């Protein structure tokens, strides 16, 4: 019998593969964009704060350039020396690595999850030590542009939501079909991230996202939607649903629409949103992005969009929508840790999630953390890959942008490979998987 190897964390140590290319090309390209954005700030800071402002900004640019060079030349990662609350945890991870491996982690040899997350944490560290840029989100303009450019799709989806709400969904089969539509729209919204594209514009340019669902269906490799629906239909009296958010822009809008559908049809009584504490993987939602998105929609010229946004504002007030923005709760999402460590590392967050009826994890990076970023055989069950992480029933809505996936049959894999040898890393294929 063939002996199966123990899965190990992905790393960038093998030249030519996707992970290696990410660290060699994509991450440096993202840093170049950050540097360009800061260059544009030099003039403004000089104008507003004189020479001190200019020098502060130049120092940030210098440190970001050094970071880029260190990544490209596979230098060791370093301990952090900032005053952010999670600094000691990152330094603990560094020391743990050194004590196991007897050498410092380097950009291409450390586990990929650790190295890639460290890059974004290091950007934050550099900015946090600046006088004038400490609250600056270097990715903010890219995120705003992605939302603006998705507006036709956003409006179209709002019309679809209105249409559905004027129809009759008293029949459970009809409700299930619409549930599937909104869940799938939120799933495919995950195509629109700015990390895989290396920071290049990647908005929703299909103007009628719900009409495109049948076209996308063949690319959905595993779909537990019916199971999720059945679970939500059981005992609906008090049903808190949590969405662990991924990207800002069109994806966030699809998540909000999905949440609205859950509340409107009493599949949830409250939806709680989990953003990232800091700018992360270019387009991930911060509390600021969340609030600004609703604010932006509140001022749109279209009535139906403004109405929807004011309903969401009201929901935030009456707490049927709850946004977690306290750092003491959200910090775990921007650590390099797989989720199976949550109970030990962030018991407070784990306790909060235990009260949930369903946890919905959006996107690729959350999936990588759910399955520890290990190179599991594809036919490993999703539950096994969670390695005991189970605060509440959970599911993942993910388009595939990293070379790992579980819960597939050999046939699924063969047919995807036949169609596209890059099937795991382009965001073209997707899975909806659940622990139930
Ligand atoms: O390199 C591609 C990548 O940066 C992955 O590392 C990461 O998992 C993904 O893009 C981000 O995707 P998402 O926004 O879906 O988490
Ligand atoms: Mg993301």
Coordinates of N, CA, C and O and ligand atoms in Angstrom, one line a residue, residues 18 22 26 112 116 190 193 195-196 246-247 281 283-284 363-366 368 399 401-402, ligand 1:
X18 N 4.0 28.4 -8.0 CA 3.2 29.5 -7.7 C 3.6 30.3 -6.5 O 3.7 31.5 -6.4
X22 N 5.0 34.0 -6.3 CA 4.3 35.0 -5.5 C 5.3 35.8 -4.7 O 5.3 37.1 -4.7
X26 N 5.1 38.8 -7.3 CA 3.8 39.4 -6.9 C 4.0 40.3 -5.7 O 3.6 41.5 -5.7
X112 N 5.1 29.6 4.0 CA 4.6 30.7 3.1 C 3.6 31.6 3.9 O 3.6 32.8 3.8
X116 N 4.3 35.5 4.0 CA 3.4 36.4 3.3 C 2.7 37.4 4.3 O 2.6 38.6 4.1
X190 N -15.5 36.8 -4.5 CA -14.2 36.6 -4.0 C -13.1 36.6 -5.2 O -11.9 36.6 -4.9
X193 N -10.1 40.2 -5.8 CA -9.2 40.7 -4.8 C -8.0 41.3 -5.5 O -7.8 41.1 -6.7
X195 N -4.8 41.1 -4.4 CA -3.5 40.5 -4.0 C -3.1 39.6 -5.1 O -1.9 39.7 -5.6
X196 N -4.0 38.8 -5.6 CA -3.6 37.9 -6.7 C -3.2 38.7 -7.9 O -2.4 38.3 -8.7
X246 N -13.5 39.0 3.7 CA -12.2 39.0 3.0 C -12.0 40.4 2.3 O -11.6 41.3 3.0
X247 N -12.4 40.5 1.1 CA -12.0 41.8 0.4 C -13.1 42.9 0.3 O -14.3 42.6 0.3
X281 N -3.2 42.1 2.9 CA -3.3 41.5 1.6 C -4.0 42.4 0.5 O -4.9 42.0 -0.2
X283 N -6.4 44.1 -0.4 CA -7.8 44.6 -0.5 C -8.7 44.1 0.7 O -9.9 44.4 0.7
X284 N -8.1 43.5 1.7 CA -9.0 43.0 2.8 C -9.7 44.2 3.5 O -9.2 45.3 3.6
X363 N -13.1 33.6 1.2 CA -11.9 33.8 0.5 C -10.8 32.8 0.7 O -10.9 31.9 1.5
X364 N -9.7 33.1 -0.1 CA -8.6 32.2 -0.2 C -7.7 32.2 1.1 O -7.4 31.1 1.6
X365 N -7.4 33.3 1.6 CA -6.5 33.4 2.7 C -7.1 32.7 4.0 O -6.5 32.0 4.7
X366 N -8.4 33.0 4.2 CA -9.1 32.4 5.3 C -9.1 30.9 5.1 O -9.0 30.1 6.1
X368 N -6.8 29.1 3.5 CA -5.5 28.6 3.8 C -5.3 28.5 5.3 O -4.7 27.5 5.8
X399 N -12.8 31.2 -3.8 CA -12.3 30.9 -5.1 C -10.8 30.5 -5.0 O -10.1 31.1 -4.1
X401 N -7.0 30.3 -5.2 CA -5.9 31.2 -5.6 C -4.6 30.8 -4.9 O -3.7 31.6 -4.8
X402 N -4.5 29.6 -4.5 CA -3.3 29.1 -3.8 C -3.3 27.6 -4.0 O -4.3 26.9 -4.0
Ligands
LIG1 O1 -0.8 35.2 -4.0 C1 -2.1 35.1 -4.1 C2 -2.7 35.5 -2.8 O2 -2.0 36.6 -2.3 C3 -2.7 34.4 -1.9 O3 -1.6 34.4 -1.2 C4 -3.9 34.7 -1.0 O4 -4.3 33.6 -0.4 C5 -4.8 35.4 -2.0 O5 -4.0 35.9 -3.0 C6 -5.6 36.4 -1.4 O6 -6.9 36.0 -1.8 P1 -8.2 36.3 -0.9 O7 -8.4 37.7 -1.0 O8 -9.2 35.5 -1.6 O9 -7.9 35.8 0.5

